[in-house]
């Protein structure tokens, strides 16, 4: 879709999408910056620089919580960093997808690929959270994230197949 | 998409989508029925139970999940009928997002009421001001992000897909 060839109504829609995308980008970026700042404070506490007062709690999963001054086992730290990495990767994927949408590419191969990755990230994050719970000897049956991850994977697959059919139909015409 | 004008390759793809969607719509219909029964029985049991608060929250969660599964059933029914980028399909996707958002809001209220009753805020008040502020901020931010983010993302995806569909339709009409 080329913005110069689109009619006025389409340009209006693209402008509206662009505005909403800017707001979403701002929300995601500010949440990420806040997360990085707070994580840095906790990380400093872990290294022995106590900026945070004693008793402040950090939660890596519903069952896995620690209070300052922090003494966190290595396995929990690795899984916690994995979760942080997954959140950052998810935000990056959303940014890339929003770039495509802003350019007017709604149903292309790349967006389906981003959705698939997003679905996989959610599934891996769910698994990591359950491993953290297991390390804390807590069992929580929280299936929401895995269901949404599977749903996104399926929708991405169906969108991709639909796009292929449309492309082939356009070629045959 | 018309099946009569499709190439054998396309027909194979469409058949595969329809098969998977039919399996999924059956799965979500059964899940909706199970969650609905659990929710209804828990509500019915509420008046007799000693733990009426717990029964109420389980009942709300059961009915909420039943509604989410029902919307997912309608979405995959749409896909099974061949409406891959149809307005109806997108509408059901948006409703899944709204249901997820409502469930998230309910989870936040539930957690805050639990914290109010288990003396968490009393414990926070007894701490130094800075610690108390961080603990409250952490609780609210964690709850907001983990309960509402999924719903918002689904609504955003559905809205953008809908706008894309409308632009494509308009472009096809203007050509």
XYZ file of C-alpha atoms in Angstrom:
348
model
C 0.000 0.000 0.000
C 1.477 3.342 -1.029
C 0.368 6.430 0.912
C 0.545 8.651 -2.199
C -1.983 6.521 -4.104
C -4.486 6.056 -1.307
C -7.750 8.011 -1.298
C -8.437 10.674 1.376
C -10.415 8.325 3.610
C -7.516 5.831 3.620
C -5.039 8.632 4.383
C -7.222 9.696 7.296
C -7.239 6.137 8.600
C -3.456 5.862 8.208
C -3.036 9.169 10.072
C -5.239 7.913 12.904
C -3.272 4.646 13.058
C -0.029 6.631 13.104
C -1.267 8.733 16.059
C -2.346 5.662 18.056
C 0.984 3.957 17.274
C 2.875 6.972 18.638
C 0.918 6.739 21.924
C 1.479 2.954 22.138
C 5.206 3.418 21.450
C 5.400 6.052 24.191
C 3.624 3.747 26.672
C 5.839 0.753 25.853
C 9.064 2.819 25.942
C 8.210 4.472 29.263
C 7.271 1.094 30.813
C 10.552 -0.387 29.561
C 12.630 2.533 30.864
C 10.898 2.260 34.247
C 11.510 -1.504 34.291
C 15.215 -1.041 33.436
C 15.618 1.676 36.099
C 13.941 -0.405 38.845
C 15.865 -3.551 37.757
C 19.138 -1.575 37.943
C 18.314 -0.579 41.547
C 17.675 -4.228 42.481
C 20.801 -5.335 40.597
C 22.877 -2.775 42.504
C 21.441 -4.180 45.762
C 22.476 -7.655 44.649
C 26.043 -6.395 44.070
C 26.180 -4.860 47.551
C 25.229 -1.218 46.797
C 22.139 -0.733 48.961
C 20.173 2.156 47.424
C 16.890 0.449 48.320
C 15.705 0.278 51.943
C 15.518 -3.180 53.567
C 12.253 -5.096 53.097
C 11.442 -4.048 49.523
C 10.136 -7.055 47.647
C 10.922 -8.151 44.084
C 8.758 -10.771 42.335
C 10.059 -12.823 39.399
C 6.864 -14.901 39.145
C 3.683 -15.224 41.262
C 5.394 -17.757 43.547
C 8.965 -16.446 43.508
C 9.586 -13.316 45.622
C 12.684 -11.979 47.416
C 13.196 -9.060 49.837
C 16.095 -6.629 50.057
C 18.951 -7.110 50.957
C 18.862 -9.638 48.140
C 20.359 -13.130 48.281
C 19.121 -14.854 45.137
C 20.206 -18.354 44.013
C 22.026 -18.510 40.645
C 19.302 -20.645 38.982
C 16.619 -18.099 39.913
C 18.798 -15.229 38.649
C 19.331 -16.943 35.278
C 15.583 -17.532 34.888
C 14.803 -13.956 36.005
C 17.211 -12.546 33.390
C 15.612 -14.863 30.807
C 12.178 -13.382 31.626
C 13.553 -9.841 31.402
C 15.113 -10.708 28.030
C 11.823 -12.157 26.797
C 9.935 -8.993 27.819
C 12.511 -6.834 25.975
C 12.319 -9.088 22.893
C 8.500 -8.924 22.966
C 8.575 -5.114 23.139
C 11.080 -5.016 20.245
C 8.829 -7.271 18.135
C 5.843 -5.024 18.846
C 7.927 -2.002 17.792
C 8.958 -3.695 14.510
C 5.367 -4.721 13.802
C 4.128 -1.184 14.509
C 6.780 0.117 12.049
C 5.297 -2.143 9.356
C 1.755 -1.023 10.165
C 2.785 2.644 10.106
C 4.230 2.079 6.622
C 0.832 0.704 5.541
C 1.852 -2.991 5.350
C -0.926 -4.758 7.254
C -1.095 -8.342 6.023
C 2.397 -9.216 4.787
C 4.686 -12.183 5.477
C 6.814 -10.249 7.969
C 3.883 -9.306 10.255
C 2.756 -12.945 10.375
C 6.343 -13.882 11.278
C 6.436 -11.266 14.085
C 3.142 -12.612 15.471
C 4.534 -16.143 15.443
C 7.622 -15.025 17.385
C 5.399 -13.119 19.825
C 3.353 -16.283 20.404
C 6.515 -18.347 21.000
C 7.884 -15.701 23.396
C 4.680 -15.892 25.449
C 4.917 -19.710 25.593
C 8.598 -19.594 26.674
C 7.791 -16.890 29.248
C 4.992 -19.038 30.678
C 7.421 -21.981 30.955
C 10.083 -19.802 32.637
C 7.541 -18.453 35.150
C 6.431 -22.003 36.010
C 10.102 -23.062 36.460
C 10.604 -20.117 38.843
C 7.474 -21.189 40.753
C 8.790 -24.769 40.870
C 12.136 -23.546 42.287
C 10.142 -21.740 45.020
C 8.203 -25.015 45.574
C 4.949 -23.328 44.610
C 2.456 -24.682 42.083
C 0.137 -22.168 40.428
C -2.196 -23.280 37.649
C -2.149 -20.073 35.593
C -2.989 -20.976 31.993
C -3.923 -17.511 30.715
C -0.528 -16.701 29.180
C -0.174 -20.096 27.468
C -3.717 -19.859 26.032
C -3.075 -16.332 24.682
C 0.320 -17.450 23.297
C -1.287 -20.393 21.480
C -4.110 -18.165 20.230
C -1.607 -15.635 18.784
C 0.378 -18.490 17.141
C -2.791 -19.887 15.548
C -4.045 -16.490 14.380
C -0.577 -15.790 12.891
C -0.639 -19.126 11.038
C -4.188 -18.540 9.742
C -3.304 -14.965 8.665
C -0.217 -16.249 6.836
C -2.162 -18.989 5.038
C -4.918 -16.491 4.119
C -2.304 -14.065 2.779
C -0.727 -16.825 0.632
C -4.143 -17.757 -0.790
C -4.912 -14.077 -1.590
C -1.488 -13.625 -3.243
C -1.932 -16.743 -5.373
C -5.466 -15.669 -6.345
C -4.173 -12.224 -7.407
C -1.474 -13.901 -9.521
C -3.911 -16.296 -11.215
C -6.321 -13.448 -12.103
C -12.700 -16.064 -0.789
C -14.601 -18.245 -3.201
C -13.774 -21.977 -3.226
C -14.879 -22.409 -6.857
C -12.231 -19.979 -8.224
C -9.409 -21.442 -6.131
C -6.437 -23.390 -7.466
C -5.890 -26.927 -6.028
C -3.034 -25.537 -3.914
C -5.284 -22.830 -2.446
C -8.080 -25.313 -1.889
C -5.627 -27.521 0.029
C -4.550 -24.560 2.203
C -8.153 -23.501 2.826
C -9.110 -27.085 3.677
C -6.268 -27.258 6.205
C -7.333 -23.962 7.821
C -10.936 -25.174 7.997
C -9.908 -28.502 9.577
C -7.733 -26.868 12.255
C -10.396 -24.212 12.926
C -13.110 -26.874 13.290
C -10.998 -28.788 15.848
C -10.310 -25.562 17.752
C -13.891 -24.337 17.693
C -14.998 -27.699 19.155
C -12.273 -27.442 21.814
C -13.328 -23.891 22.785
C -17.034 -24.810 22.802
C -16.368 -27.709 25.213
C -14.129 -25.451 27.361
C -16.838 -22.748 27.445
C -19.401 -25.343 28.580
C -17.082 -26.726 31.292
C -16.141 -23.250 32.621
C -19.810 -22.191 32.452
C -20.899 -25.225 34.507
C -18.105 -24.654 37.065
C -19.043 -20.943 37.354
C -22.786 -21.603 37.664
C -22.358 -24.385 40.254
C -19.964 -22.253 42.290
C -22.470 -19.370 42.319
C -25.268 -21.782 43.310
C -23.054 -23.171 46.073
C -22.210 -19.676 47.370
C -25.205 -19.334 49.718
C -24.482 -22.693 51.367
C -20.711 -22.414 51.539
C -18.801 -21.106 54.555
C -16.285 -19.489 52.189
C -18.765 -17.437 50.152
C -16.084 -14.880 49.182
C -13.874 -17.590 47.678
C -16.878 -19.195 45.926
C -17.805 -15.813 44.439
C -14.309 -15.192 43.062
C -14.088 -18.753 41.611
C -17.577 -18.266 40.124
C -16.628 -14.968 38.459
C -13.386 -16.506 37.097
C -15.347 -19.527 35.757
C -17.973 -17.390 34.012
C -15.265 -15.014 32.704
C -13.254 -17.886 31.190
C -16.491 -19.327 29.725
C -17.193 -15.996 27.989
C -13.587 -15.814 26.666
C -13.850 -19.386 25.338
C -17.240 -18.614 23.739
C -15.747 -15.646 21.851
C -12.795 -17.841 20.764
C -15.344 -20.450 19.573
C -17.103 -17.776 17.472
C -13.756 -16.557 16.074
C -12.708 -20.044 14.940
C -16.244 -20.685 13.602
C -15.677 -17.639 11.393
C -12.311 -19.054 10.209
C -13.897 -22.488 9.636
C -16.504 -20.785 7.385
C -13.693 -19.251 5.319
C -13.912 -15.656 6.638
C -10.216 -15.152 7.346
C -10.082 -11.346 7.183
C -13.798 -10.694 7.661
C -15.270 -7.914 9.820
C -17.032 -10.510 11.986
C -13.807 -12.409 12.734
C -12.072 -9.189 13.760
C -15.075 -8.253 15.910
C -14.822 -11.560 17.806
C -11.086 -11.040 18.259
C -11.778 -7.579 19.694
C -14.358 -9.069 22.072
C -11.761 -11.620 23.285
C -9.530 -8.616 24.085
C -12.323 -6.836 25.985
C -13.167 -10.019 27.930
C -9.479 -10.440 28.806
C -9.346 -6.787 29.918
C -12.430 -7.226 32.142
C -10.972 -10.405 33.647
C -7.719 -8.523 34.261
C -9.605 -5.673 35.972
C -11.446 -8.230 38.105
C -8.091 -9.871 39.042
C -6.688 -6.479 40.112
C -9.748 -5.729 42.308
C -9.587 -9.260 43.758
C -5.864 -8.998 44.588
C -6.259 -5.524 46.106
C -9.194 -6.698 48.261
C -7.142 -9.731 49.380
C -4.223 -7.451 50.274
C -6.626 -5.179 52.166
C -7.881 -8.095 54.254
C -4.574 -9.895 54.890
C -3.026 -6.811 56.490
C -0.562 -6.114 53.667
C -1.254 -2.371 53.655
C -0.937 -2.247 57.460
C 2.490 -3.859 57.075
C 3.379 -1.327 54.365
C 2.278 1.596 56.582
C 4.516 0.352 59.401
C 7.567 0.521 57.109
C 9.652 3.628 56.333
C 7.930 5.988 53.843
C 10.277 5.219 50.924
C 9.870 1.428 51.353
C 6.079 1.777 51.624
C 5.862 3.866 48.456
C 8.042 1.362 46.508
C 6.009 -1.620 47.782
C 2.665 -0.010 46.800
C 4.050 1.128 43.453
C 5.460 -2.366 42.788
C 2.132 -4.045 43.654
C 0.027 -1.707 41.487
C 2.432 -1.678 38.501
C 2.888 -5.474 38.569
C -0.876 -6.039 38.731
C -1.664 -3.463 36.027
C 0.948 -4.734 33.557
C 0.380 -8.468 34.004
C -3.425 -8.281 34.039
C -4.200 -5.654 31.428
C -1.332 -5.890 28.897
C -2.651 -9.017 27.082
C -6.138 -7.539 26.642
C -4.776 -4.224 25.333
C -2.430 -5.969 22.869
C -5.284 -8.120 21.469
C -7.570 -5.047 21.123
C -4.754 -3.111 19.389
C -4.066 -5.981 16.952
C -7.801 -6.342 16.179
C -8.230 -2.594 15.648
C -5.215 -2.345 13.319
C -6.390 -5.416 11.356
C -9.838 -3.837 11.031
C -8.418 -0.539 9.775
C -6.200 -2.443 7.298
C -9.207 -4.416 6.057
C -11.248 -1.227 5.579
C -8.410 0.487 3.668
C -8.010 -2.583 1.409
C -11.776 -2.698 0.762
C -11.863 1.012 -0.077
C -8.870 0.644 -2.414
C -10.528 -2.290 -4.206
C -13.679 -0.172 -4.642
C -11.804 2.884 -5.965
C -9.912 0.755 -8.561
